[in-house]
């Protein structure tokens, strides 16, 4: 993830025009006025002769005007050509494959697909019903609304302790002395509408040591339903007594049919409501706070107004009760069918029935966790807890987004120095996210690491996610590296940071997961059905993967054969200590101090080797013939040639591999020398993992600018360490004089990494973006389940097939 760059580097100004705004047809109709001859004679025949010429000319002119307008109306696409950068790749979409339709699509329809809020539910459709949770927290004697995940809320911990990515999840949120446990369960039975039903259990408790005091405290939680299409939601009745009638609200949609929302509890609850009509659902927190504030000022009560706008598309229900209490909220679909059995379905998703189903789902999760990662008898209890939270948060953080990416075009001098933007086509994206509070959206560089975990858990979900990403490819084979789709996602990102540059790439990490999947397929590690679906996926995806490879091979190539460098570095900056390379994903990792086309970047060469080797494996699997310019086996062989590699990147004096470029200094022999470098405490080794930059570098832990602290210049990153562990694991099994040394370093490094992540998790309640190289303390973004969750694969010693 290019984390720091996400925050500070995209300073582009929005243009006053929008590509989708004006109609290209300008309807300016000619209105010729026939001049009257001021010296008109009284001879009518003579007047007719003169006007005949004028009329003939007008008629010819009008004919061409009408022809032009008709042609524009009939085929405007030929006249107004769509720019290449926003033209979709001309091939059948991967997500149109039959395997992603039918039962698969319906089984994933509802989910916790709104990762940026503490609990958010939606369907995988562009305009969905939304549901979510808010509550009022207390800090320093002041009330504060909790809804959107944000660090400033200072929750002691939150995140999914278990989640299977499909129909079950359990989450713990600790806010000061109050603990909320939220459970999510889906159900599909006879009578259900499309996508089935779902239930949410909210269990509110307080710390044991403060239980007696908290018995006198009242907690306020809010559960809402909202319709992105603007359809009106119906309140069941004005006076909401849930002990008399559990129905809260109802409505109807084309996708799920009639639906109802019910609330049941054995505790003494007070329920109030407010209805809103607005298109700006992402501003719901403010609407609720305004309503509560007005009520508090007017009546001195902290409760919603029990009023509603006309035809509201949002209904918010406030549930107030003394701690502890528990409530079950149920959504049932297809309620207008005669055989719907609503009451029976509501009862099956509440109370003791729901308790039993949740316990069974928890047991299933625990069993699958040990089976998927072969962890039985491998880990202590604390590591198991942290590992389950890592995969649970990864799966629970999967989101669904819909909207248009904003693309930055080259500067237009006619716009007074402002950047020019254009919108991508409307697109959907189903993806995991790196961090719910900081980066709750899709990042291409991160997603390949996410899929190393997810495909081992559920290959169908993994292929679905990879397919969505590849369908975002444009005609040139480029995929925007950061996906900020829809109002909710955009509300978390400053406007100037939203546009994407079509000249900039991002490491093609999806090939990491595809490489593993293909090799597992060749070794018959999937069921017959799974193998057929994977082969079908690869057949459909192949042309897009070719285009993606070719985009990198052409746009990011260097001056020398088989050399590459990341384009897009700023050659004019005078503010940065070392110009960043955001497209590499490593942001401020030191490169040549003077960017130029003479550079050769070692990491990109490695990515291109991975991509070409993976393409060669897929081509072999699908019996694809090698074509001129597309012989991936030959490319992989060239890029793996150690003699060429050494000529381009090996520094004989230091015995290490480097980027090549115009630089004012040097930084970091082959296998033994690399092992020595890794295990040297004065260079990379720490008791918590390997540093991201050598301690001997002059740029070690140096700020890049006054407001740009070191990011990839020393701290420990789990994705980098995972890839080094993978290589050490490989060499520890290869015959040779250094096998034992590689094994010893591997064991020590793996142990250090696992212990430190687990320790931090139990001390702080979170997985972190990076870890301090001096004391091992978590730092950067917390609730960073992204590639930090690779600790599960370290535990499992799962490094892919080679």
PDB file of N, CA, C and O in Angstrom, residues 569-603:
ATOM      1  N   UNK A 569       8.006   9.597 -11.183  1.00  0.00           N
ATOM      2  CA  UNK A 569       8.731  10.309 -10.128  1.00  0.00           C
ATOM      3  C   UNK A 569       8.881  11.782 -10.502  1.00  0.00           C
ATOM      4  O   UNK A 569       9.023  12.130 -11.672  1.00  0.00           O
ATOM      5  N   UNK A 570       8.871  12.622  -9.519  1.00  0.00           N
ATOM      6  CA  UNK A 570       8.947  14.065  -9.728  1.00  0.00           C
ATOM      7  C   UNK A 570      10.403  14.491  -9.907  1.00  0.00           C
ATOM      8  O   UNK A 570      11.203  14.422  -8.970  1.00  0.00           O
ATOM      9  N   UNK A 571      10.724  14.933 -11.113  1.00  0.00           N
ATOM     10  CA  UNK A 571      12.114  15.325 -11.407  1.00  0.00           C
ATOM     11  C   UNK A 571      12.383  16.774 -11.024  1.00  0.00           C
ATOM     12  O   UNK A 571      13.530  17.229 -11.057  1.00  0.00           O
ATOM     13  N   UNK A 572      11.347  17.511 -10.653  1.00  0.00           N
ATOM     14  CA  UNK A 572      11.519  18.943 -10.392  1.00  0.00           C
ATOM     15  C   UNK A 572      11.474  19.292  -8.908  1.00  0.00           C
ATOM     16  O   UNK A 572      11.798  20.416  -8.538  1.00  0.00           O
ATOM     17  N   UNK A 573      11.067  18.340  -8.057  1.00  0.00           N
ATOM     18  CA  UNK A 573      10.886  18.676  -6.653  1.00  0.00           C
ATOM     19  C   UNK A 573      12.186  19.111  -5.979  1.00  0.00           C
ATOM     20  O   UNK A 573      13.253  18.555  -6.231  1.00  0.00           O
ATOM     21  N   UNK A 574      12.063  20.120  -5.152  1.00  0.00           N
ATOM     22  CA  UNK A 574      13.212  20.575  -4.358  1.00  0.00           C
ATOM     23  C   UNK A 574      12.902  20.444  -2.868  1.00  0.00           C
ATOM     24  O   UNK A 574      13.758  20.701  -2.036  1.00  0.00           O
ATOM     25  N   UNK A 575      11.670  20.047  -2.536  1.00  0.00           N
ATOM     26  CA  UNK A 575      11.248  19.953  -1.142  1.00  0.00           C
ATOM     27  C   UNK A 575      11.571  18.601  -0.527  1.00  0.00           C
ATOM     28  O   UNK A 575      11.699  18.496   0.691  1.00  0.00           O
ATOM     29  N   UNK A 576      11.670  17.547  -1.367  1.00  0.00           N
ATOM     30  CA  UNK A 576      11.842  16.203  -0.843  1.00  0.00           C
ATOM     31  C   UNK A 576      13.318  15.830  -0.718  1.00  0.00           C
ATOM     32  O   UNK A 576      14.121  16.139  -1.601  1.00  0.00           O
ATOM     33  N   UNK A 577      13.666  15.169   0.376  1.00  0.00           N
ATOM     34  CA  UNK A 577      15.024  14.695   0.573  1.00  0.00           C
ATOM     35  C   UNK A 577      15.398  13.702  -0.518  1.00  0.00           C
ATOM     36  O   UNK A 577      16.520  13.695  -1.021  1.00  0.00           O
ATOM     37  N   UNK A 578      14.431  12.856  -0.900  1.00  0.00           N
ATOM     38  CA  UNK A 578      14.602  11.891  -1.988  1.00  0.00           C
ATOM     39  C   UNK A 578      13.252  11.759  -2.671  1.00  0.00           C
ATOM     40  O   UNK A 578      12.268  11.416  -2.014  1.00  0.00           O
ATOM     41  N   UNK A 579      13.154  12.073  -3.967  1.00  0.00           N
ATOM     42  CA  UNK A 579      11.843  12.043  -4.641  1.00  0.00           C
ATOM     43  C   UNK A 579      11.155  10.694  -4.479  1.00  0.00           C
ATOM     44  O   UNK A 579      11.739   9.651  -4.758  1.00  0.00           O
ATOM     45  N   UNK A 580       9.915  10.740  -4.023  1.00  0.00           N
ATOM     46  CA  UNK A 580       9.167   9.501  -3.767  1.00  0.00           C
ATOM     47  C   UNK A 580       8.832   8.766  -5.066  1.00  0.00           C
ATOM     48  O   UNK A 580       8.791   9.352  -6.142  1.00  0.00           O
ATOM     49  N   UNK A 581       8.571   7.464  -4.910  1.00  0.00           N
ATOM     50  CA  UNK A 581       8.163   6.605  -6.018  1.00  0.00           C
ATOM     51  C   UNK A 581       6.844   5.957  -5.621  1.00  0.00           C
ATOM     52  O   UNK A 581       6.772   4.790  -5.263  1.00  0.00           O
ATOM     53  N   UNK A 582       5.780   6.749  -5.667  1.00  0.00           N
ATOM     54  CA  UNK A 582       4.491   6.296  -5.148  1.00  0.00           C
ATOM     55  C   UNK A 582       3.959   5.080  -5.891  1.00  0.00           C
ATOM     56  O   UNK A 582       3.343   4.199  -5.301  1.00  0.00           O
ATOM     57  N   UNK A 583       4.190   5.039  -7.204  1.00  0.00           N
ATOM     58  CA  UNK A 583       3.630   3.935  -7.991  1.00  0.00           C
ATOM     59  C   UNK A 583       4.218   2.588  -7.597  1.00  0.00           C
ATOM     60  O   UNK A 583       3.603   1.545  -7.805  1.00  0.00           O
ATOM     61  N   UNK A 584       5.394   2.573  -6.984  1.00  0.00           N
ATOM     62  CA  UNK A 584       6.018   1.318  -6.566  1.00  0.00           C
ATOM     63  C   UNK A 584       5.340   0.718  -5.350  1.00  0.00           C
ATOM     64  O   UNK A 584       5.548  -0.447  -5.016  1.00  0.00           O
ATOM     65  N   UNK A 585       4.543   1.519  -4.655  1.00  0.00           N
ATOM     66  CA  UNK A 585       3.925   1.090  -3.416  1.00  0.00           C
ATOM     67  C   UNK A 585       4.822   1.296  -2.218  1.00  0.00           C
ATOM     68  O   UNK A 585       4.377   1.209  -1.077  1.00  0.00           O
ATOM     69  N   UNK A 586       6.103   1.550  -2.454  1.00  0.00           N
ATOM     70  CA  UNK A 586       7.061   1.732  -1.365  1.00  0.00           C
ATOM     71  C   UNK A 586       7.295   3.198  -1.041  1.00  0.00           C
ATOM     72  O   UNK A 586       8.180   3.541  -0.253  1.00  0.00           O
ATOM     73  N   UNK A 587       6.537   4.066  -1.682  1.00  0.00           N
ATOM     74  CA  UNK A 587       6.512   5.490  -1.381  1.00  0.00           C
ATOM     75  C   UNK A 587       7.878   6.151  -1.254  1.00  0.00           C
ATOM     76  O   UNK A 587       8.497   6.497  -2.239  1.00  0.00           O
ATOM     77  N   UNK A 588       8.344   6.325   0.004  1.00  0.00           N
ATOM     78  CA  UNK A 588       9.577   7.083   0.233  1.00  0.00           C
ATOM     79  C   UNK A 588      10.808   6.208   0.318  1.00  0.00           C
ATOM     80  O   UNK A 588      11.875   6.689   0.726  1.00  0.00           O
ATOM     81  N   UNK A 589      10.714   4.924  -0.065  1.00  0.00           N
ATOM     82  CA  UNK A 589      11.898   4.067  -0.057  1.00  0.00           C
ATOM     83  C   UNK A 589      12.942   4.681  -0.980  1.00  0.00           C
ATOM     84  O   UNK A 589      12.636   5.060  -2.109  1.00  0.00           O
ATOM     85  N   UNK A 590      14.189   4.829  -0.528  1.00  0.00           N
ATOM     86  CA  UNK A 590      15.183   5.575  -1.298  1.00  0.00           C
ATOM     87  C   UNK A 590      15.453   4.989  -2.682  1.00  0.00           C
ATOM     88  O   UNK A 590      15.633   3.787  -2.848  1.00  0.00           O
ATOM     89  N   UNK A 591      15.463   5.863  -3.646  1.00  0.00           N
ATOM     90  CA  UNK A 591      15.836   5.535  -5.031  1.00  0.00           C
ATOM     91  C   UNK A 591      16.956   6.494  -5.436  1.00  0.00           C
ATOM     92  O   UNK A 591      17.494   7.224  -4.607  1.00  0.00           O
ATOM     93  N   UNK A 592      17.236   6.518  -6.752  1.00  0.00           N
ATOM     94  CA  UNK A 592      18.230   7.474  -7.254  1.00  0.00           C
ATOM     95  C   UNK A 592      17.800   8.885  -6.873  1.00  0.00           C
ATOM     96  O   UNK A 592      16.631   9.247  -6.991  1.00  0.00           O
ATOM     97  N   UNK A 593      18.747   9.671  -6.414  1.00  0.00           N
ATOM     98  CA  UNK A 593      18.405  11.018  -5.968  1.00  0.00           C
ATOM     99  C   UNK A 593      17.996  11.920  -7.121  1.00  0.00           C
ATOM    100  O   UNK A 593      17.336  12.935  -6.908  1.00  0.00           O
ATOM    101  N   UNK A 594      18.371  11.533  -8.356  1.00  0.00           N
ATOM    102  CA  UNK A 594      18.028  12.339  -9.528  1.00  0.00           C
ATOM    103  C   UNK A 594      17.239  11.464 -10.512  1.00  0.00           C
ATOM    104  O   UNK A 594      17.826  10.733 -11.316  1.00  0.00           O
ATOM    105  N   UNK A 595      15.911  11.493 -10.439  1.00  0.00           N
ATOM    106  CA  UNK A 595      15.092  10.655 -11.326  1.00  0.00           C
ATOM    107  C   UNK A 595      15.398  10.905 -12.792  1.00  0.00           C
ATOM    108  O   UNK A 595      15.561  12.046 -13.228  1.00  0.00           O
ATOM    109  N   UNK A 596      15.489   9.808 -13.551  1.00  0.00           N
ATOM    110  CA  UNK A 596      15.731   9.919 -14.984  1.00  0.00           C
ATOM    111  C   UNK A 596      15.332   8.625 -15.654  1.00  0.00           C
ATOM    112  O   UNK A 596      15.060   7.617 -14.995  1.00  0.00           O
ATOM    113  N   UNK A 597      15.306   8.634 -16.987  1.00  0.00           N
ATOM    114  CA  UNK A 597      14.959   7.434 -17.739  1.00  0.00           C
ATOM    115  C   UNK A 597      16.106   6.424 -17.758  1.00  0.00           C
ATOM    116  O   UNK A 597      15.945   5.311 -18.261  1.00  0.00           O
ATOM    117  N   UNK A 598      17.233   6.784 -17.171  1.00  0.00           N
ATOM    118  CA  UNK A 598      18.358   5.846 -17.073  1.00  0.00           C
ATOM    119  C   UNK A 598      18.211   4.882 -15.899  1.00  0.00           C
ATOM    120  O   UNK A 598      18.998   3.944 -15.759  1.00  0.00           O
ATOM    121  N   UNK A 599      17.224   5.119 -15.050  1.00  0.00           N
ATOM    122  CA  UNK A 599      17.065   4.281 -13.860  1.00  0.00           C
ATOM    123  C   UNK A 599      16.686   2.844 -14.212  1.00  0.00           C
ATOM    124  O   UNK A 599      16.051   2.577 -15.230  1.00  0.00           O
ATOM    125  N   UNK A 600      17.106   1.940 -13.331  1.00  0.00           N
ATOM    126  CA  UNK A 600      16.678   0.539 -13.399  1.00  0.00           C
ATOM    127  C   UNK A 600      16.254   0.141 -11.984  1.00  0.00           C
ATOM    128  O   UNK A 600      17.074   0.184 -11.065  1.00  0.00           O
ATOM    129  N   UNK A 601      14.975  -0.212 -11.831  1.00  0.00           N
ATOM    130  CA  UNK A 601      14.440  -0.518 -10.509  1.00  0.00           C
ATOM    131  C   UNK A 601      14.342  -2.021 -10.304  1.00  0.00           C
ATOM    132  O   UNK A 601      13.628  -2.726 -11.019  1.00  0.00           O
ATOM    133  N   UNK A 602      15.048  -2.481  -9.300  1.00  0.00           N
ATOM    134  CA  UNK A 602      15.152  -3.909  -9.033  1.00  0.00           C
ATOM    135  C   UNK A 602      13.813  -4.540  -8.656  1.00  0.00           C
ATOM    136  O   UNK A 602      13.492  -5.642  -9.095  1.00  0.00           O
ATOM    137  N   UNK A 603      13.026  -3.843  -7.845  1.00  0.00           N
ATOM    138  CA  UNK A 603      11.755  -4.430  -7.423  1.00  0.00           C
ATOM    139  C   UNK A 603      10.800  -4.631  -8.590  1.00  0.00           C
ATOM    140  O   UNK A 603      10.105  -5.646  -8.679  1.00  0.00           O
TER     141      UNK A 603
END
